[in-house]
Amino acid sequence: MEDLTEMLKGTLEGCVLEIIAGEETYGYAITRRLNDLGFTDVIDGTVYTILLRLERNGLVQVAKRRSEVGPPRKFYTLNEAGRRELATFWSKWEYVSSRIDRLKEAGR
Amino acid sequence: MEDLTEMLKGTLEGCVLEIIAGEETYGYAITRRLNDLGFTDVIDGTVYTILLRLERNGLVQVAKRRSEVGPPRKFYTLNEAGRRELATFWSKWEYVSSRIDRLKEAGR
DNA sequence: TAGTGGTACCCGGTAGTACGAGGTACCAAC
DNA sequence: GTTGGTACCTCGTACTACCGGGTACCACTA
């Protein structure tokens, strides 16, 4: 599936939040996870900008730890504000996607 | 539901295409339709920019007709390219929304 | 020990989209 | 003749994902 970038706007950040909520993880691994989920064209640069935004907005806690296979990793965890943000993301998603699905069903 | 604007990026144009596919209609009515569908904060300026884009991209046919209750209306119909674009929009939507739903389900 | 490949992070600039805030104009009714 | 609803448009802004590039750690090997 090519060129999903416009459709991912506004949802990719929520996906990253959800992945972090699932387990403490780091940028490179998040990119891989998104690619495995089917968002094959999402690149690391995009993920890092999202992570920096999350940090700037005070939604995550960051811990830098050394790795044995490369440079140090920055591990991310959701704080209370991040969990709230994730909850509102899912409620927005529920709201929008249900209405779009309804429009789709109506048209056939 | 407030501030859905980021999440609507990339999907609003598809919604407009679907509405036009349903029946020949015009900008002001499309805005009302979107508001009724639950996208209460979508304003006419946004819809008109989308319609001009559709026209510029050769996806619609336009017919100006006078109204009895106000200024003339520009009625839009999908052409063949527009129907193809609508189909690819729905397939992208299916792809993206199913994967996001899967991510959501996995996380609980 | 120079080179390669995988891991891991970041930055500056660009494109695309929805929105905000205005403006113009037609028509009916009071 | 002013108000309110209808109907269109335009310019600038904010936000987000992407692109292309750079830096650096580590293991392996020619």
PDB file of C-alpha atoms (C1' of nucleotides) in Angstrom:
ATOM      1  CA  MET A   1       0.000   0.000   0.000  1.00  0.00           C
ATOM      2  CA  GLU A   2       1.626   3.199  -1.161  1.00  0.00           C
ATOM      3  CA  ASP A   3       1.507   6.778   0.051  1.00  0.00           C
ATOM      4  CA  LEU A   4      -0.449   6.618   3.274  1.00  0.00           C
ATOM      5  CA  THR A   5       1.319   9.655   4.670  1.00  0.00           C
ATOM      6  CA  GLU A   6      -1.615  12.047   4.589  1.00  0.00           C
ATOM      7  CA  MET A   7      -3.929   9.507   6.156  1.00  0.00           C
ATOM      8  CA  LEU A   8      -1.444   8.818   8.940  1.00  0.00           C
ATOM      9  CA  LYS A   9      -1.343  12.435  10.007  1.00  0.00           C
ATOM     10  CA  GLY A  10      -2.844  12.734  13.443  1.00  0.00           C
ATOM     11  CA  THR A  11      -2.890   8.984  14.045  1.00  0.00           C
ATOM     12  CA  LEU A  12       0.777   8.054  13.940  1.00  0.00           C
ATOM     13  CA  GLU A  13       1.506   9.836  17.197  1.00  0.00           C
ATOM     14  CA  GLY A  14      -1.300   7.897  18.858  1.00  0.00           C
ATOM     15  CA  CYS A  15       0.123   4.639  17.531  1.00  0.00           C
ATOM     16  CA  VAL A  16       3.498   5.493  19.015  1.00  0.00           C
ATOM     17  CA  LEU A  17       1.839   6.281  22.345  1.00  0.00           C
ATOM     18  CA  GLU A  18       0.068   2.928  22.272  1.00  0.00           C
ATOM     19  CA  ILE A  19       3.284   1.052  21.493  1.00  0.00           C
ATOM     20  CA  ILE A  20       5.071   2.773  24.367  1.00  0.00           C
ATOM     21  CA  ALA A  21       2.115   2.017  26.650  1.00  0.00           C
ATOM     22  CA  GLY A  22       2.497  -1.657  25.788  1.00  0.00           C
ATOM     23  CA  GLU A  23       6.088  -1.804  26.903  1.00  0.00           C
ATOM     24  CA  GLU A  24       9.019   0.444  27.636  1.00  0.00           C
ATOM     25  CA  THR A  25      10.848   0.738  24.321  1.00  0.00           C
ATOM     26  CA  TYR A  26      13.036   2.966  22.151  1.00  0.00           C
ATOM     27  CA  GLY A  27      12.917   4.774  18.812  1.00  0.00           C
ATOM     28  CA  TYR A  28      14.607   2.279  16.560  1.00  0.00           C
ATOM     29  CA  ALA A  29      12.458  -0.571  17.854  1.00  0.00           C
ATOM     30  CA  ILE A  30       9.289   1.508  17.522  1.00  0.00           C
ATOM     31  CA  THR A  31      10.089   2.127  13.868  1.00  0.00           C
ATOM     32  CA  ARG A  32      10.509  -1.606  13.320  1.00  0.00           C
ATOM     33  CA  ARG A  33       7.266  -2.306  15.144  1.00  0.00           C
ATOM     34  CA  LEU A  34       5.354   0.166  12.971  1.00  0.00           C
ATOM     35  CA  ASN A  35       6.858  -1.374   9.831  1.00  0.00           C
ATOM     36  CA  ASP A  36       5.809  -4.829  11.005  1.00  0.00           C
ATOM     37  CA  LEU A  37       2.300  -3.557  11.708  1.00  0.00           C
ATOM     38  CA  GLY A  38       1.960  -2.721   8.023  1.00  0.00           C
ATOM     39  CA  PHE A  39       3.118   0.881   8.017  1.00  0.00           C
ATOM     40  CA  THR A  40       6.076  -0.165   5.926  1.00  0.00           C
ATOM     41  CA  ASP A  41       7.023   3.296   4.686  1.00  0.00           C
ATOM     42  CA  VAL A  42       7.313   4.987   8.057  1.00  0.00           C
ATOM     43  CA  ILE A  43      10.961   5.921   8.509  1.00  0.00           C
ATOM     44  CA  ASP A  44      13.022   6.501  11.623  1.00  0.00           C
ATOM     45  CA  GLY A  45      13.242  10.256  11.109  1.00  0.00           C
ATOM     46  CA  THR A  46       9.473  10.507  11.459  1.00  0.00           C
ATOM     47  CA  VAL A  47       9.446   8.448  14.645  1.00  0.00           C
ATOM     48  CA  TYR A  48      12.188  10.520  16.242  1.00  0.00           C
ATOM     49  CA  THR A  49      10.344  13.761  15.573  1.00  0.00           C
ATOM     50  CA  ILE A  50       7.273  12.258  17.238  1.00  0.00           C
ATOM     51  CA  LEU A  51       9.289  11.099  20.230  1.00  0.00           C
ATOM     52  CA  LEU A  52      10.897  14.500  20.679  1.00  0.00           C
ATOM     53  CA  ARG A  53       7.449  16.059  20.484  1.00  0.00           C
ATOM     54  CA  LEU A  54       6.101  13.686  23.118  1.00  0.00           C
ATOM     55  CA  GLU A  55       9.018  14.552  25.367  1.00  0.00           C
ATOM     56  CA  ARG A  56       8.624  18.282  24.796  1.00  0.00           C
ATOM     57  CA  ASN A  57       4.919  17.996  25.637  1.00  0.00           C
ATOM     58  CA  GLY A  58       5.667  16.157  28.863  1.00  0.00           C
ATOM     59  CA  LEU A  59       3.881  12.920  27.987  1.00  0.00           C
ATOM     60  CA  VAL A  60       6.770  10.520  28.465  1.00  0.00           C
ATOM     61  CA  GLN A  61       9.598   9.695  30.794  1.00  0.00           C
ATOM     62  CA  VAL A  62      12.970   9.058  29.182  1.00  0.00           C
ATOM     63  CA  ALA A  63      15.836   6.850  30.321  1.00  0.00           C
ATOM     64  CA  LYS A  64      19.058   6.488  28.388  1.00  0.00           C
ATOM     65  CA  ARG A  65      20.730   3.102  28.721  1.00  0.00           C
ATOM     66  CA  ARG A  66      23.703   1.624  26.984  1.00  0.00           C
ATOM     67  CA  SER A  67      23.304  -1.228  24.523  1.00  0.00           C
ATOM     68  CA  GLU A  68      25.635  -4.091  23.792  1.00  0.00           C
ATOM     69  CA  VAL A  69      25.033  -4.085  20.056  1.00  0.00           C
ATOM     70  CA  GLY A  70      25.307  -0.384  19.228  1.00  0.00           C
ATOM     71  CA  PRO A  71      25.021   3.160  20.554  1.00  0.00           C
ATOM     72  CA  PRO A  72      22.969   3.886  23.705  1.00  0.00           C
ATOM     73  CA  ARG A  73      19.180   3.694  23.493  1.00  0.00           C
ATOM     74  CA  LYS A  74      16.613   6.154  24.779  1.00  0.00           C
ATOM     75  CA  PHE A  75      13.834   4.198  26.461  1.00  0.00           C
ATOM     76  CA  TYR A  76      10.409   5.791  26.714  1.00  0.00           C
ATOM     77  CA  THR A  77       7.612   5.249  29.242  1.00  0.00           C
ATOM     78  CA  LEU A  78       4.221   6.950  29.440  1.00  0.00           C
ATOM     79  CA  ASN A  79       3.561   9.121  32.460  1.00  0.00           C
ATOM     80  CA  GLU A  80       0.102  10.015  33.749  1.00  0.00           C
ATOM     81  CA  ALA A  81      -0.341  12.820  31.185  1.00  0.00           C
ATOM     82  CA  GLY A  82       0.715  10.415  28.445  1.00  0.00           C
ATOM     83  CA  ARG A  83      -1.880   7.852  29.502  1.00  0.00           C
ATOM     84  CA  ARG A  84      -4.561  10.532  29.479  1.00  0.00           C
ATOM     85  CA  GLU A  85      -3.430  11.653  26.016  1.00  0.00           C
ATOM     86  CA  LEU A  86      -3.575   8.065  24.793  1.00  0.00           C
ATOM     87  CA  ALA A  87      -7.106   7.671  26.164  1.00  0.00           C
ATOM     88  CA  THR A  88      -8.324  10.815  24.403  1.00  0.00           C
ATOM     89  CA  PHE A  89      -6.595   9.658  21.222  1.00  0.00           C
ATOM     90  CA  TRP A  90      -8.545   6.403  21.246  1.00  0.00           C
ATOM     91  CA  SER A  91     -11.818   8.168  21.957  1.00  0.00           C
ATOM     92  CA  LYS A  92     -11.184  10.529  19.042  1.00  0.00           C
ATOM     93  CA  TRP A  93     -10.278   7.562  16.861  1.00  0.00           C
ATOM     94  CA  GLU A  94     -13.441   5.755  17.885  1.00  0.00           C
ATOM     95  CA  TYR A  95     -15.487   8.842  17.097  1.00  0.00           C
ATOM     96  CA  VAL A  96     -13.926   9.567  13.708  1.00  0.00           C
ATOM     97  CA  SER A  97     -13.546   6.009  12.422  1.00  0.00           C
ATOM     98  CA  SER A  98     -17.092   5.004  13.335  1.00  0.00           C
ATOM     99  CA  ARG A  99     -18.498   7.983  11.473  1.00  0.00           C
ATOM    100  CA  ILE A 100     -16.358   7.375   8.418  1.00  0.00           C
ATOM    101  CA  ASP A 101     -17.367   3.722   8.402  1.00  0.00           C
ATOM    102  CA  ARG A 102     -21.000   4.791   8.637  1.00  0.00           C
ATOM    103  CA  LEU A 103     -20.550   7.089   5.651  1.00  0.00           C
ATOM    104  CA  LYS A 104     -18.948   4.235   3.746  1.00  0.00           C
ATOM    105  CA  GLU A 105     -21.774   1.824   4.551  1.00  0.00           C
ATOM    106  CA  ALA A 106     -24.404   4.381   3.606  1.00  0.00           C
ATOM    107  CA  GLY A 107     -22.890   4.711   0.157  1.00  0.00           C
ATOM    108  CA  ARG A 108     -23.767   1.295  -1.194  1.00  0.00           C
TER     109      ARG A 108
ATOM    110  CA  MET B   1     -15.649  16.050  20.287  1.00  0.00           C
ATOM    111  CA  GLU B   2     -13.111  18.842  19.963  1.00  0.00           C
ATOM    112  CA  ASP B   3     -10.095  19.336  17.715  1.00  0.00           C
ATOM    113  CA  LEU B   4     -10.254  16.483  15.250  1.00  0.00           C
ATOM    114  CA  THR B   5      -8.471  18.500  12.592  1.00  0.00           C
ATOM    115  CA  GLU B   6      -5.219  16.551  12.564  1.00  0.00           C
ATOM    116  CA  MET B   7      -7.024  13.238  12.458  1.00  0.00           C
ATOM    117  CA  LEU B   8      -9.178  14.398   9.553  1.00  0.00           C
ATOM    118  CA  LYS B   9      -6.177  15.151   7.391  1.00  0.00           C
ATOM    119  CA  GLY B  10      -6.157  12.794   4.475  1.00  0.00           C
ATOM    120  CA  THR B  11      -9.668  11.493   5.148  1.00  0.00           C
ATOM    121  CA  LEU B  12     -11.811  14.582   4.711  1.00  0.00           C
ATOM    122  CA  GLU B  13     -11.218  14.706   0.971  1.00  0.00           C
ATOM    123  CA  GLY B  14     -12.333  11.086   0.697  1.00  0.00           C
ATOM    124  CA  CYS B  15     -15.480  11.867   2.655  1.00  0.00           C
ATOM    125  CA  VAL B  16     -16.288  14.695   0.268  1.00  0.00           C
ATOM    126  CA  LEU B  17     -15.736  12.361  -2.698  1.00  0.00           C
ATOM    127  CA  GLU B  18     -18.104   9.833  -1.139  1.00  0.00           C
ATOM    128  CA  ILE B  19     -20.779  12.463  -0.536  1.00  0.00           C
ATOM    129  CA  ILE B  20     -20.546  13.646  -4.127  1.00  0.00           C
ATOM    130  CA  ALA B  21     -20.669  10.042  -5.331  1.00  0.00           C
ATOM    131  CA  GLY B  22     -23.923   9.617  -3.429  1.00  0.00           C
ATOM    132  CA  GLU B  23     -25.637  12.488  -5.217  1.00  0.00           C
ATOM    133  CA  GLU B  24     -24.834  15.543  -7.259  1.00  0.00           C
ATOM    134  CA  THR B  25     -24.470  18.330  -4.721  1.00  0.00           C
ATOM    135  CA  TYR B  26     -22.746  21.615  -3.915  1.00  0.00           C
ATOM    136  CA  GLY B  27     -20.296  23.069  -1.400  1.00  0.00           C
ATOM    137  CA  TYR B  28     -22.646  24.614   1.095  1.00  0.00           C
ATOM    138  CA  ALA B  29     -24.749  21.447   1.298  1.00  0.00           C
ATOM    139  CA  ILE B  30     -21.633  19.274   1.637  1.00  0.00           C
ATOM    140  CA  THR B  31     -20.527  21.349   4.616  1.00  0.00           C
ATOM    141  CA  ARG B  32     -23.934  20.840   6.242  1.00  0.00           C
ATOM    142  CA  ARG B  33     -23.802  17.138   5.501  1.00  0.00           C
ATOM    143  CA  LEU B  34     -20.383  16.803   7.127  1.00  0.00           C
ATOM    144  CA  ASN B  35     -21.592  18.720  10.165  1.00  0.00           C
ATOM    145  CA  ASP B  36     -24.609  16.430  10.446  1.00  0.00           C
ATOM    146  CA  LEU B  37     -22.367  13.392  10.166  1.00  0.00           C
ATOM    147  CA  GLY B  38     -20.627  14.490  13.367  1.00  0.00           C
ATOM    148  CA  PHE B  39     -17.804  16.574  11.952  1.00  0.00           C
ATOM    149  CA  THR B  40     -19.341  19.621  13.555  1.00  0.00           C
ATOM    150  CA  ASP B  41     -16.273  21.836  13.373  1.00  0.00           C
ATOM    151  CA  VAL B  42     -15.614  21.502   9.651  1.00  0.00           C
ATOM    152  CA  ILE B  43     -16.163  24.926   8.120  1.00  0.00           C
ATOM    153  CA  ASP B  44     -17.130  25.950   4.633  1.00  0.00           C
ATOM    154  CA  GLY B  45     -13.699  27.362   3.808  1.00  0.00           C
ATOM    155  CA  THR B  46     -12.195  23.921   4.269  1.00  0.00           C
ATOM    156  CA  VAL B  47     -14.770  22.304   2.009  1.00  0.00           C
ATOM    157  CA  TYR B  48     -14.262  24.855  -0.734  1.00  0.00           C
ATOM    158  CA  THR B  49     -10.509  24.332  -0.757  1.00  0.00           C
ATOM    159  CA  ILE B  50     -11.130  20.605  -1.121  1.00  0.00           C
ATOM    160  CA  LEU B  51     -13.606  21.141  -3.966  1.00  0.00           C
ATOM    161  CA  LEU B  52     -11.223  23.414  -5.836  1.00  0.00           C
ATOM    162  CA  ARG B  53      -8.501  20.789  -5.388  1.00  0.00           C
ATOM    163  CA  LEU B  54     -10.776  18.061  -6.758  1.00  0.00           C
ATOM    164  CA  GLU B  55     -11.565  20.235  -9.736  1.00  0.00           C
ATOM    165  CA  ARG B  56      -7.908  21.114 -10.321  1.00  0.00           C
ATOM    166  CA  ASN B  57      -7.029  17.409 -10.176  1.00  0.00           C
ATOM    167  CA  GLY B  58      -9.702  16.552 -12.718  1.00  0.00           C
ATOM    168  CA  LEU B  59     -11.783  14.306 -10.469  1.00  0.00           C
ATOM    169  CA  VAL B  60     -15.106  16.093 -10.789  1.00  0.00           C
ATOM    170  CA  GLN B  61     -17.421  17.679 -13.271  1.00  0.00           C
ATOM    171  CA  VAL B  62     -18.858  21.065 -12.337  1.00  0.00           C
ATOM    172  CA  ALA B  63     -22.155  22.669 -13.297  1.00  0.00           C
ATOM    173  CA  LYS B  64     -23.220  26.106 -12.121  1.00  0.00           C
ATOM    174  CA  ARG B  65     -26.957  26.560 -11.688  1.00  0.00           C
ATOM    175  CA  ARG B  66     -28.983  29.378 -10.257  1.00  0.00           C
ATOM    176  CA  SER B  67     -30.842  28.950  -6.988  1.00  0.00           C
ATOM    177  CA  GLU B  68     -34.114  30.486  -5.897  1.00  0.00           C
ATOM    178  CA  VAL B  69     -33.016  31.129  -2.351  1.00  0.00           C
ATOM    179  CA  GLY B  70     -29.594  32.697  -2.854  1.00  0.00           C
ATOM    180  CA  PRO B  71     -26.604  33.013  -5.147  1.00  0.00           C
ATOM    181  CA  PRO B  72     -25.911  30.368  -7.819  1.00  0.00           C
ATOM    182  CA  ARG B  73     -24.655  26.951  -6.745  1.00  0.00           C
ATOM    183  CA  LYS B  74     -21.795  24.930  -8.168  1.00  0.00           C
ATOM    184  CA  PHE B  75     -22.930  21.320  -8.471  1.00  0.00           C
ATOM    185  CA  TYR B  76     -20.301  18.593  -8.464  1.00  0.00           C
ATOM    186  CA  THR B  77     -20.361  15.112  -9.974  1.00  0.00           C
ATOM    187  CA  LEU B  78     -17.619  12.464  -9.960  1.00  0.00           C
ATOM    188  CA  ASN B  79     -16.123  11.510 -13.298  1.00  0.00           C
ATOM    189  CA  GLU B  80     -14.341   8.228 -13.977  1.00  0.00           C
ATOM    190  CA  ALA B  81     -11.063   9.437 -12.440  1.00  0.00           C
ATOM    191  CA  GLY B  82     -12.990  10.584  -9.381  1.00  0.00           C
ATOM    192  CA  ARG B  83     -14.605   7.166  -8.940  1.00  0.00           C
ATOM    193  CA  ARG B  84     -11.200   5.512  -9.178  1.00  0.00           C
ATOM    194  CA  GLU B  85      -9.802   7.950  -6.616  1.00  0.00           C
ATOM    195  CA  LEU B  86     -12.713   7.186  -4.305  1.00  0.00           C
ATOM    196  CA  ALA B  87     -12.080   3.459  -4.634  1.00  0.00           C
ATOM    197  CA  THR B  88      -8.405   3.807  -3.765  1.00  0.00           C
ATOM    198  CA  PHE B  89      -9.350   6.060  -0.870  1.00  0.00           C
ATOM    199  CA  TRP B  90     -11.575   3.364   0.600  1.00  0.00           C
ATOM    200  CA  SER B  91      -8.939   0.693   0.128  1.00  0.00           C
ATOM    201  CA  LYS B  92      -6.379   2.867   1.899  1.00  0.00           C
ATOM    202  CA  TRP B  93      -8.891   3.539   4.657  1.00  0.00           C
ATOM    203  CA  GLU B  94      -9.587  -0.158   5.024  1.00  0.00           C
ATOM    204  CA  TYR B  95      -5.875  -0.872   5.218  1.00  0.00           C
ATOM    205  CA  VAL B  96      -5.020   1.844   7.737  1.00  0.00           C
ATOM    206  CA  SER B  97      -8.080   1.581   9.979  1.00  0.00           C
ATOM    207  CA  SER B  98      -7.889  -2.198  10.271  1.00  0.00           C
ATOM    208  CA  ARG B  99      -4.265  -2.018  11.350  1.00  0.00           C
ATOM    209  CA  ILE B 100      -4.916   0.717  13.869  1.00  0.00           C
ATOM    210  CA  ASP B 101      -7.857  -1.230  15.276  1.00  0.00           C
ATOM    211  CA  ARG B 102      -5.608  -4.281  15.547  1.00  0.00           C
ATOM    212  CA  LEU B 103      -3.024  -2.254  17.460  1.00  0.00           C
ATOM    213  CA  LYS B 104      -5.760  -1.018  19.762  1.00  0.00           C
ATOM    214  CA  GLU B 105      -7.101  -4.500  20.432  1.00  0.00           C
ATOM    215  CA  ALA B 106      -3.609  -5.864  21.085  1.00  0.00           C
ATOM    216  CA  GLY B 107      -3.114  -3.294  23.785  1.00  0.00           C
ATOM    217  CA  ARG B 108      -5.589  -4.632  26.321  1.00  0.00           C
TER     218      ARG B 108
ATOM    219  C1'  DT C   1      43.653  -1.273  10.523  1.00  0.00           C
ATOM    220  C1'  DA C   2      40.644   0.219   7.186  1.00  0.00           C
ATOM    221  C1'  DG C   3      36.245  -0.942   5.647  1.00  0.00           C
ATOM    222  C1'  DT C   4      31.564  -2.685   5.858  1.00  0.00           C
ATOM    223  C1'  DG C   5      27.043  -3.370   7.831  1.00  0.00           C
ATOM    224  C1'  DG C   6      23.747  -3.166  11.424  1.00  0.00           C
ATOM    225  C1'  DT C   7      22.213  -0.437  15.268  1.00  0.00           C
ATOM    226  C1'  DA C   8      20.770   4.088  17.137  1.00  0.00           C
ATOM    227  C1'  DC C   9      20.117   8.912  17.399  1.00  0.00           C
ATOM    228  C1'  DC C  10      19.290  13.622  15.501  1.00  0.00           C
ATOM    229  C1'  DC C  11      18.534  17.992  12.380  1.00  0.00           C
ATOM    230  C1'  DG C  12      16.957  21.359   8.658  1.00  0.00           C
ATOM    231  C1'  DG C  13      14.044  22.003   5.055  1.00  0.00           C
ATOM    232  C1'  DT C  14       9.800  20.702   2.277  1.00  0.00           C
ATOM    233  C1'  DA C  15       5.025  19.394   0.987  1.00  0.00           C
ATOM    234  C1'  DG C  16       0.465  18.756   1.965  1.00  0.00           C
ATOM    235  C1'  DT C  17      -3.787  19.579   4.490  1.00  0.00           C
ATOM    236  C1'  DA C  18      -7.329  21.703   7.530  1.00  0.00           C
ATOM    237  C1'  DC C  19      -8.365  25.932   9.732  1.00  0.00           C
ATOM    238  C1'  DG C  20      -9.090  31.109  10.808  1.00  0.00           C
ATOM    239  C1'  DA C  21     -10.585  35.329   9.431  1.00  0.00           C
ATOM    240  C1'  DG C  22     -11.929  37.810   6.504  1.00  0.00           C
ATOM    241  C1'  DG C  23     -14.521  39.468   1.871  1.00  0.00           C
ATOM    242  C1'  DT C  24     -18.315  39.455  -1.860  1.00  0.00           C
ATOM    243  C1'  DA C  25     -22.911  38.626  -3.407  1.00  0.00           C
ATOM    244  C1'  DC C  26     -27.851  36.874  -3.946  1.00  0.00           C
ATOM    245  C1'  DC C  27     -32.434  36.775  -1.965  1.00  0.00           C
ATOM    246  C1'  DA C  28     -36.511  37.253   1.258  1.00  0.00           C
ATOM    247  C1'  DA C  29     -38.697  39.400   5.045  1.00  0.00           C
ATOM    248  C1'  DC C  30     -39.344  42.741   8.575  1.00  0.00           C
TER     249       DC C  30
ATOM    250  C1'  DG D   1     -32.503  49.401   4.285  1.00  0.00           C
ATOM    251  C1'  DT D   2     -31.061  46.337   7.453  1.00  0.00           C
ATOM    252  C1'  DT D   3     -30.909  41.839   8.995  1.00  0.00           C
ATOM    253  C1'  DG D   4     -30.260  36.845   8.341  1.00  0.00           C
ATOM    254  C1'  DG D   5     -29.681  32.852   5.660  1.00  0.00           C
ATOM    255  C1'  DT D   6     -27.547  31.109   1.539  1.00  0.00           C
ATOM    256  C1'  DA D   7     -23.373  30.508  -1.353  1.00  0.00           C
ATOM    257  C1'  DC D   8     -18.880  31.207  -2.992  1.00  0.00           C
ATOM    258  C1'  DC D   9     -13.896  32.399  -2.530  1.00  0.00           C
ATOM    259  C1'  DT D  10      -8.916  33.904  -0.838  1.00  0.00           C
ATOM    260  C1'  DC D  11      -4.797  34.605   1.895  1.00  0.00           C
ATOM    261  C1'  DG D  12      -2.149  33.380   5.557  1.00  0.00           C
ATOM    262  C1'  DT D  13      -1.124  30.049   9.476  1.00  0.00           C
ATOM    263  C1'  DA D  14      -0.287  25.752  12.179  1.00  0.00           C
ATOM    264  C1'  DC D  15       0.631  21.198  12.291  1.00  0.00           C
ATOM    265  C1'  DT D  16       2.441  16.844  10.763  1.00  0.00           C
ATOM    266  C1'  DA D  17       4.967  13.313   8.077  1.00  0.00           C
ATOM    267  C1'  DC D  18       8.683  12.913   4.949  1.00  0.00           C
ATOM    268  C1'  DC D  19      13.350  13.504   2.701  1.00  0.00           C
ATOM    269  C1'  DG D  20      18.158  13.742   2.768  1.00  0.00           C
ATOM    270  C1'  DG D  21      21.712  14.075   5.208  1.00  0.00           C
ATOM    271  C1'  DG D  22      24.920  13.638   9.343  1.00  0.00           C
ATOM    272  C1'  DT D  23      27.051  11.460  13.653  1.00  0.00           C
ATOM    273  C1'  DA D  24      28.332   7.606  16.409  1.00  0.00           C
ATOM    274  C1'  DC D  25      28.690   2.830  18.629  1.00  0.00           C
ATOM    275  C1'  DC D  26      29.855  -1.966  17.875  1.00  0.00           C
ATOM    276  C1'  DA D  27      31.259  -6.518  15.630  1.00  0.00           C
ATOM    277  C1'  DC D  28      33.346  -8.710  11.986  1.00  0.00           C
ATOM    278  C1'  DT D  29      36.759  -9.296   8.406  1.00  0.00           C
ATOM    279  C1'  DA D  30      40.044  -8.620   4.461  1.00  0.00           C
TER     280       DA D  30
END
